Amino acid sequence: MQAVKIVVTGPFASGKTQFIRTISEIEVVSTERRISTAAERAIKDQTTVAMDFGRITIDKDLVLYLFGTPGQRRFDFMWEILAEGMLGFIVMVDSTRPETFREARNILDTFRRYAQTPFVVAANKQDLEDAWDPEDLRIALRLDGRVKVLPCVATRRDSVKTVVLELLYSILEELSASQR
Amino acid sequence: MALKGNLRDFNTTQLLNLIHLARKTGTLTVESRNGTARLCFKDGKLIYAALDRQDGRLADVLIRAGKIRPEQLKAFDLTHLQDDKVLGLKLIEAGYVTQQDILNSLRAQMLDVVYRLFSWNEGVFRFEPDLQALQNRIPVPMDLENIIMEGARRLREVERLKEELPDLDIPVRLTSRPEAIRKVQLSTEEWRVISQVNGRNTIEQIMRRLNMDEIQIRRIIYGLLQAGLIELGAPPPATPPPGVPARGPGSGVSRSVVEKLINYFRRL
Ligand SMILES: Nc1nc2c(ncn2[C@@H]2O[C@H](COP(=O)(O)OP(=O)(O)O)[C@@H](O)[C@H]2O)c(=O)[nH]1
Ligand SMILES: [Mg+2]
């Protein structure tokens, strides 16, 4: 039995837990706890303090794990542990909250230091009226044209599936390039 | 699609950079304690700017610029005062102003509005893809690169610069659109920085080599970045902390595994 993993990262409340929950075959295991600060409570009523953990059985020999990182900086010691051995990662961004874009960029840079694996950016919450366009997000996050910035609605299965597939395509491409 | 936010989180320089790079057409409205600014853009160029209701009207602009006296307008039909294009023609015909006077005054007024906007630290903004604010006004296209550079030069909050550029240990490279550089008027200091940008030198190395201080180099790099003249190179891969192997992309995993995953998700 081989296990591979993909990490889902991004700022607080960007939709990481939702993303994993939408596609996981098991109830997402997340060590959730009541939030301590009022500011965090105003955004949502629960947050992850350890990590989300989802599983997808591909066949009898292969299982894919999805890990969600805790977004808050005070847990970033977890990140490098999570990054170890990952196939690639997804950076979730709440497209409706420009106040989190800088943080998203910082998280992305930090992750790239842990591992030079392929990644995609998911411009999440595209179902909401105030969502920024993925192409505007690309410029706001200073991502060059090669980085995939994908529209995403983490509550919809087909949308989550597309994002995962795009990441897998990038991984396959990198593999082909490195074998050449 | 919405483009909304607060200048607190996404400042004027960044907004203009976005509009410039995405070559947007539409109207940016910013509401703050200081008033309401309206800026119109066509294909990523600034074409009109006004602060509060009346500020951008040709008659007001020319009077403020000292090009005409209010009495001179009395001779005109009120309907001419509504449409700036008609009014402009009438004023030229009457020999009160030249076309150049009109363009220069409008440009100066636009810059005045934008530079004021740079000093706003707070304000709710939205960008809408229509040009209604332009009705009855004369559009004067202006490239944003110079305006953005000037905005960065005026940026006084050092904290902001630190937030935007947390890490100086990053190489910088010239943009893939070299033609952009030709259009911009750079200071000697800015040129000196540009001359050191080669995709290998980090910001910190450039700072040392040019004997600049941190604030100076941050401000210049920030301006050049926002004006789209340079780009940040990929941060150098840090030596992985003990226990974390330096993995190449997907190393340790075979093609067939990735293909299996792809097939699975395609069918899902
Ligand atoms: N409308 C909408 N809400 C979303 C979407 N994704 C997540 N959310 C909501 O955003 C909030 C934060 O999501 P969560 O997954 O807990 O964020 P996390 O902190 O990144 O794990 C929750 O209330 C979610 O239901 C989306 O695509 N659209
Ligand atoms: Mg969560």
XYZ file of C-alpha atoms and ligand atoms in Angstrom:
477
model
C 0.000 0.000 0.000
C 1.448 3.345 -1.056
C 0.340 6.609 0.525
C 0.888 10.006 -1.060
C -0.089 13.403 0.232
C -1.193 16.792 -0.921
C -1.157 19.745 1.432
C -3.818 22.451 1.470
C -2.590 25.707 2.932
C -3.702 29.337 3.050
C -4.765 32.042 5.470
C -7.279 31.674 8.254
C -10.848 31.029 7.024
C -9.820 30.767 3.369
C -11.662 27.433 3.028
C -9.051 24.737 3.651
C -11.225 22.591 5.893
C -14.171 22.973 3.545
C -12.048 21.989 0.556
C -10.834 18.783 2.179
C -14.249 17.985 3.606
C -15.870 18.275 0.183
C -13.676 15.634 -1.368
C -12.641 13.334 1.455
C -14.240 9.920 1.835
C -13.943 10.004 5.592
C -15.309 12.597 7.935
C -12.492 15.114 8.041
C -10.510 14.615 11.160
C -9.686 18.003 12.471
C -8.688 18.754 15.965
C -10.993 21.695 16.225
C -11.372 23.771 19.295
C -13.303 26.845 20.311
C -11.575 29.950 19.091
C -9.902 32.128 21.617
C -9.908 35.623 20.157
C -12.948 37.696 19.386
C -11.589 38.757 16.014
C -11.324 35.158 14.897
C -14.725 34.367 16.302
C -16.258 37.111 14.217
C -15.187 35.367 11.019
C -16.299 31.871 11.814
C -17.230 30.012 14.907
C -14.659 27.247 14.880
C -11.112 26.994 13.698
C -8.543 24.304 13.285
C -5.831 24.312 15.829
C -4.081 21.158 14.787
C -4.790 20.127 11.243
C -7.354 18.730 8.885
C -6.871 15.299 7.594
C -8.762 13.748 4.708
C -8.357 10.451 2.915
C -9.192 9.210 -0.554
C -8.661 5.572 -1.451
C -7.622 5.437 -5.080
C -7.366 1.636 -5.310
C -6.224 -1.224 -3.160
C -2.589 -0.155 -3.534
C -2.824 3.604 -3.368
C -4.276 6.108 -0.949
C -4.155 9.892 -1.109
C -4.050 11.956 2.048
C -5.071 15.575 2.138
C -3.671 17.690 4.923
C -4.891 21.155 5.787
C -2.500 23.421 7.601
C -3.556 25.611 10.444
C -3.537 29.069 8.892
C -2.512 31.114 11.861
C 1.114 32.003 12.164
C 1.355 30.731 15.693
C 1.044 27.223 14.338
C 3.522 27.520 11.530
C 5.925 25.150 13.237
C 3.521 22.514 11.895
C 4.052 23.524 8.320
C 7.428 22.057 7.655
C 6.389 18.774 9.193
C 3.381 18.711 6.911
C 5.403 19.745 3.883
C 7.705 16.786 4.228
C 7.236 14.358 1.390
C 4.239 16.042 -0.177
C 3.445 15.626 -3.883
C 2.448 19.225 -4.161
C 0.327 21.852 -2.434
C -2.689 24.039 -2.906
C -2.802 27.597 -1.628
C -6.364 28.579 -0.769
C -7.200 32.260 -0.904
C -10.492 33.831 0.143
C -11.091 35.897 -3.004
C -13.431 38.230 -1.138
C -10.925 39.372 1.480
C -8.038 41.480 0.143
C -6.846 41.977 3.702
C -5.632 38.359 3.596
C -3.784 38.497 0.252
C -0.467 39.560 1.711
C -0.649 36.752 4.238
C -1.441 34.293 1.453
C 1.637 35.408 -0.428
C 3.797 35.018 2.674
C 2.462 31.537 3.325
C 3.172 30.605 -0.270
C 6.759 31.847 -0.044
C 7.301 29.986 3.212
C 5.992 26.746 1.757
C 8.141 27.027 -1.311
C 11.137 27.105 0.939
C 10.175 23.875 2.620
C 9.779 22.052 -0.646
C 10.134 22.998 -4.290
C 7.140 20.901 -5.259
C 4.473 22.019 -7.709
C 1.594 24.089 -6.387
C -1.555 25.819 -7.561
C -3.461 28.755 -6.134
C -7.202 28.314 -5.571
C -9.126 31.598 -5.801
C -11.803 30.387 -3.424
C -15.363 31.576 -2.705
C -15.988 32.513 -6.315
C -19.692 32.001 -5.614
C -19.741 35.197 -3.548
C -20.509 38.541 -5.126
C -17.436 40.287 -3.742
C -14.965 37.731 -5.053
C -11.978 39.112 -6.934
C -11.355 37.681 -10.364
C -8.585 35.026 -10.404
C -6.572 37.106 -12.861
C -6.756 40.147 -10.565
C -5.728 37.919 -7.709
C -2.719 36.796 -9.715
C -1.495 40.367 -9.976
C -2.343 41.173 -6.364
C -0.329 38.140 -5.230
C 2.457 38.948 -7.708
C 2.305 35.528 -9.324
C 3.798 35.199 -12.762
C 1.971 33.784 -15.751
C 3.212 30.245 -15.188
C 1.452 29.836 -11.855
C -2.037 28.379 -12.094
C -4.578 30.594 -10.346
C -7.827 28.634 -10.470
C -11.367 29.718 -9.718
C -12.721 27.629 -6.851
C -15.844 27.068 -4.797
C -14.735 24.763 -2.022
C -18.276 23.684 -1.252
C -18.692 22.213 -4.752
C -17.261 18.841 -5.528
C -16.626 19.426 -9.232
C -14.770 22.630 -8.461
C -12.549 20.974 -5.861
C -11.944 18.099 -8.239
C -10.784 20.487 -10.986
C -8.309 22.172 -8.652
C -6.839 18.839 -7.537
C -6.615 17.683 -11.149
C -4.804 20.848 -12.222
C -2.275 20.294 -9.451
C -1.814 16.677 -10.565
C -1.262 17.804 -14.165
C 1.449 20.167 -12.944
C 3.054 17.375 -10.948
C 3.028 15.101 -13.978
C 4.566 17.846 -16.093
C 7.353 18.404 -13.594
C 8.005 14.686 -13.477
C 8.266 14.497 -17.255
C 10.568 17.511 -17.308
C 12.888 16.081 -14.670
C 13.071 12.724 -16.433
C 14.048 14.309 -19.718
C -16.419 40.382 -11.131
C -16.006 42.581 -8.106
C -12.854 44.446 -7.307
C -13.534 45.863 -3.880
C -11.581 46.510 -0.763
C -10.005 49.057 1.509
C -6.826 51.045 0.850
C -5.669 49.830 4.245
C -5.182 46.369 2.748
C -4.526 47.181 -0.876
C -3.111 50.615 -1.451
C -3.338 53.067 -4.323
C 0.000 52.029 -5.792
C -1.071 48.386 -5.845
C -4.438 49.259 -7.329
C -2.887 51.270 -10.147
C -0.419 48.463 -10.741
C -3.282 45.996 -11.046
C -5.238 48.226 -13.424
C -2.094 48.821 -15.450
C -1.043 45.177 -15.771
C -4.558 43.887 -16.421
C -5.141 46.760 -18.880
C -8.478 47.441 -17.305
C -11.201 49.721 -18.545
C -13.581 51.208 -16.021
C -14.017 53.522 -13.084
C -12.298 53.334 -9.729
C -14.206 55.001 -6.913
C -12.584 55.587 -3.548
C -14.599 56.921 -0.634
C -12.870 58.179 2.464
C -12.881 60.890 5.093
C -10.998 63.009 2.586
C -13.754 62.863 0.026
C -14.680 60.738 -2.952
C -12.215 60.222 -5.765
C -13.224 58.945 -9.178
C -10.663 57.747 -11.665
C -11.433 56.442 -15.129
C -9.158 54.098 -17.045
C -9.092 52.881 -20.589
C -6.976 49.824 -21.465
C -4.864 50.378 -18.372
C -4.279 54.083 -18.917
C -5.606 56.831 -16.688
C -7.959 59.014 -18.692
C -9.832 61.045 -16.088
C -9.646 61.849 -12.391
C -11.835 63.915 -10.141
C -12.207 64.535 -6.462
C -15.788 64.949 -5.271
C -18.568 66.084 -7.553
C -17.502 69.100 -9.551
C -13.766 68.969 -9.411
C -13.108 67.441 -12.804
C -15.213 69.814 -14.932
C -13.239 71.641 -17.586
C -14.574 75.057 -16.581
C -13.490 74.543 -12.962
C -10.153 73.092 -13.957
C -9.328 75.995 -16.270
C -10.408 78.581 -13.732
C -8.312 76.965 -11.024
C -5.364 76.795 -13.397
C -5.785 80.520 -14.097
C -6.365 79.909 -17.807
C -9.780 81.562 -17.913
C -11.730 83.959 -15.750
C -15.240 83.070 -14.567
C -16.670 86.126 -16.453
C -15.509 84.673 -19.743
C -17.940 81.799 -19.303
C -20.920 84.147 -19.048
C -20.937 84.593 -22.802
C -21.702 80.914 -23.306
C -24.949 79.082 -23.506
C -25.514 77.010 -20.392
C -25.795 73.832 -22.447
C -22.210 74.379 -23.615
C -21.083 74.331 -20.035
C -22.424 70.822 -19.609
C -20.362 69.102 -22.257
C -16.649 69.737 -21.824
C -15.846 68.812 -25.404
C -18.245 71.442 -26.712
C -17.079 73.971 -24.151
C -13.443 73.284 -24.984
C -14.053 73.904 -28.665
C -15.932 77.118 -27.933
C -13.134 78.361 -25.683
C -10.535 77.615 -28.338
C -12.670 79.300 -31.015
C -13.041 82.346 -28.789
C -9.258 82.464 -28.485
C -9.332 82.208 -24.691
C -7.238 79.043 -24.506
C -5.280 76.713 -26.764
C -5.812 72.978 -27.046
C -2.487 72.544 -25.269
C -3.718 74.671 -22.366
C -6.698 72.380 -22.018
C -4.664 69.167 -22.126
C -2.007 70.465 -19.757
C -4.550 71.747 -17.263
C -6.474 68.501 -17.325
C -3.286 66.462 -16.895
C -2.171 68.601 -13.987
C -5.563 68.235 -12.350
C -5.512 64.444 -12.840
C -2.065 64.155 -11.298
C -3.162 66.339 -8.433
C -6.039 63.965 -7.686
C -3.948 60.803 -8.003
C -1.137 62.138 -5.851
C -3.648 63.107 -3.208
C -5.054 59.610 -3.399
C -1.582 58.228 -2.683
C -1.661 59.920 0.703
C -4.907 58.248 1.735
C -4.184 55.340 4.035
C -7.774 54.339 4.304
C -10.810 54.378 2.073
C -13.258 51.959 0.570
C -12.637 51.327 -3.094
C -14.482 49.604 -5.891
C -13.728 49.222 -9.551
C -16.568 49.009 -12.027
C -16.225 48.267 -15.705
C -18.200 51.300 -16.884
C -17.173 54.825 -17.773
C -20.262 56.766 -16.750
C -18.233 59.216 -14.679
C -16.642 60.279 -17.932
C -19.880 61.545 -19.404
C -19.436 65.099 -20.731
C -15.748 65.073 -19.821
C -12.628 65.040 -21.968
C -10.508 61.885 -21.549
C -6.752 62.512 -21.523
C -4.769 59.245 -21.634
C -1.786 59.055 -19.297
C 0.564 56.103 -18.807
C 0.465 54.706 -15.298
C 4.121 53.674 -14.938
C 5.379 57.157 -14.149
C 2.475 57.840 -11.844
C 3.113 54.601 -9.956
C 6.831 55.365 -9.589
C 5.974 58.792 -8.252
C 3.499 57.240 -5.823
C 6.195 54.925 -4.470
C 8.603 57.846 -4.100
C 5.995 59.590 -1.998
C 5.293 56.587 0.196
C 6.263 57.643 3.683
C 5.150 54.755 5.820
C 8.205 52.640 6.374
C 6.052 49.948 7.955
C 4.180 49.564 4.712
C 7.396 49.065 2.783
C 8.437 46.365 5.203
C 5.140 44.573 4.865
C 5.275 44.664 1.110
C 8.853 43.480 0.959
C 9.425 41.378 4.038
C 12.479 39.636 2.651
C 15.496 41.317 1.064
C 17.278 38.055 0.406
C 15.514 37.601 -2.927
C 16.992 38.048 -6.379
C 15.281 40.492 -8.720
C 15.047 40.304 -12.466
C 14.001 42.672 -15.203
C 10.512 42.336 -16.508
C 9.814 40.330 -19.601
C 8.417 43.520 -21.119
C 11.550 45.650 -21.503
C 9.696 48.266 -23.527
C 8.028 49.374 -20.298
C 11.309 50.773 -18.992
C 11.750 53.188 -21.834
C 8.548 55.010 -21.002
C 9.416 55.715 -17.414
C 11.366 58.665 -16.097
C 13.702 57.294 -13.482
C 15.954 59.121 -11.076
C 19.695 58.440 -11.052
C 19.313 56.363 -7.917
C 16.613 54.280 -9.560
C 18.794 53.758 -12.612
C 21.660 52.638 -10.429
C 19.413 50.008 -8.924
C 18.136 48.924 -12.344
C 21.723 48.502 -13.529
C 22.286 45.941 -10.782
C 19.195 43.921 -11.563
C 20.248 40.778 -13.370
C 18.187 37.926 -11.938
C 21.019 36.852 -9.635
C 21.732 39.803 -7.352
C 19.476 39.863 -4.335
C 17.942 43.086 -3.063
C 20.296 42.953 -0.145
C 23.357 42.591 -2.378
C 22.231 45.518 -4.497
C 21.735 47.592 -1.360
C 25.258 46.812 -0.158
C 26.857 47.379 -3.510
C 25.187 50.761 -3.938
C 25.706 51.771 -0.347
C 22.043 52.423 0.190
C 20.090 52.110 3.369
C 17.246 49.692 3.825
C 14.458 52.212 3.496
C 15.936 53.645 0.336
C 16.324 50.305 -1.377
C 12.906 49.125 -0.258
C 11.247 52.232 -1.621
C 12.995 51.988 -4.986
C 12.446 48.252 -5.393
C 8.830 48.651 -4.363
C 8.317 51.393 -6.956
C 10.019 49.440 -9.719
C 7.998 46.373 -8.817
C 4.703 48.191 -8.796
C 5.494 50.013 -12.011
C 6.033 46.580 -13.538
C 9.693 47.184 -14.421
C 11.167 44.405 -12.327
C 9.953 41.142 -10.866
C 10.964 39.193 -7.828
C 12.895 36.073 -8.683
C 12.085 32.827 -6.950
C 13.470 32.911 -3.443
C 16.642 30.827 -3.210
C 15.785 27.363 -1.912
C 16.677 27.381 1.745
C 18.695 24.473 3.009
C 15.971 22.224 4.279
C 15.776 21.936 8.033
C 17.080 18.654 9.440
C 14.647 15.866 8.815
C 13.090 17.506 5.758
C 14.635 16.044 2.641
C 15.246 18.459 -0.219
C 12.764 16.979 -2.614
C 12.634 17.778 -6.249
C 9.177 18.052 -7.768
C 7.343 14.859 -7.107
C 10.562 12.975 -6.532
C 10.141 9.604 -4.930
C 6.822 9.194 -6.659
C 6.490 7.493 -9.981
C 4.689 8.670 -13.068
C 2.301 5.784 -12.856
C 1.147 6.829 -9.401
C 0.383 10.349 -10.601
C -1.381 8.972 -13.665
C -3.450 6.733 -11.449
C -4.480 9.726 -9.364
C -5.358 11.687 -12.461
C -7.522 8.882 -13.822
C -9.269 8.576 -10.509
C -10.151 12.257 -10.300
C -11.185 12.456 -13.943
C -13.778 9.777 -13.322
C -14.959 11.261 -10.062
N -19.558 30.892 0.056
C -18.499 30.111 0.276
N -18.086 29.868 1.533
C -17.019 29.082 1.736
C -16.321 28.515 0.648
N -15.300 27.798 1.170
C -15.366 27.913 2.506
N -16.408 28.688 2.861
C -16.796 29.099 4.217
O -15.769 29.915 4.752
C -15.603 29.673 6.149
C -14.181 29.250 6.445
O -13.912 28.013 5.826
P -12.922 26.930 6.472
O -12.879 25.771 5.554
O -13.295 26.642 7.891
O -11.570 27.771 6.464
P -10.101 27.333 6.961
O -9.785 28.162 8.163
O -9.197 27.701 5.840
O -10.105 25.859 7.230
C -16.609 28.597 6.502
O -17.745 29.230 7.030
C -16.920 27.927 5.167
O -18.195 27.373 5.135
C -16.780 28.789 -0.679
O -16.223 28.355 -1.697
N -17.859 29.592 -0.802
Mg -9.776 24.930 8.965
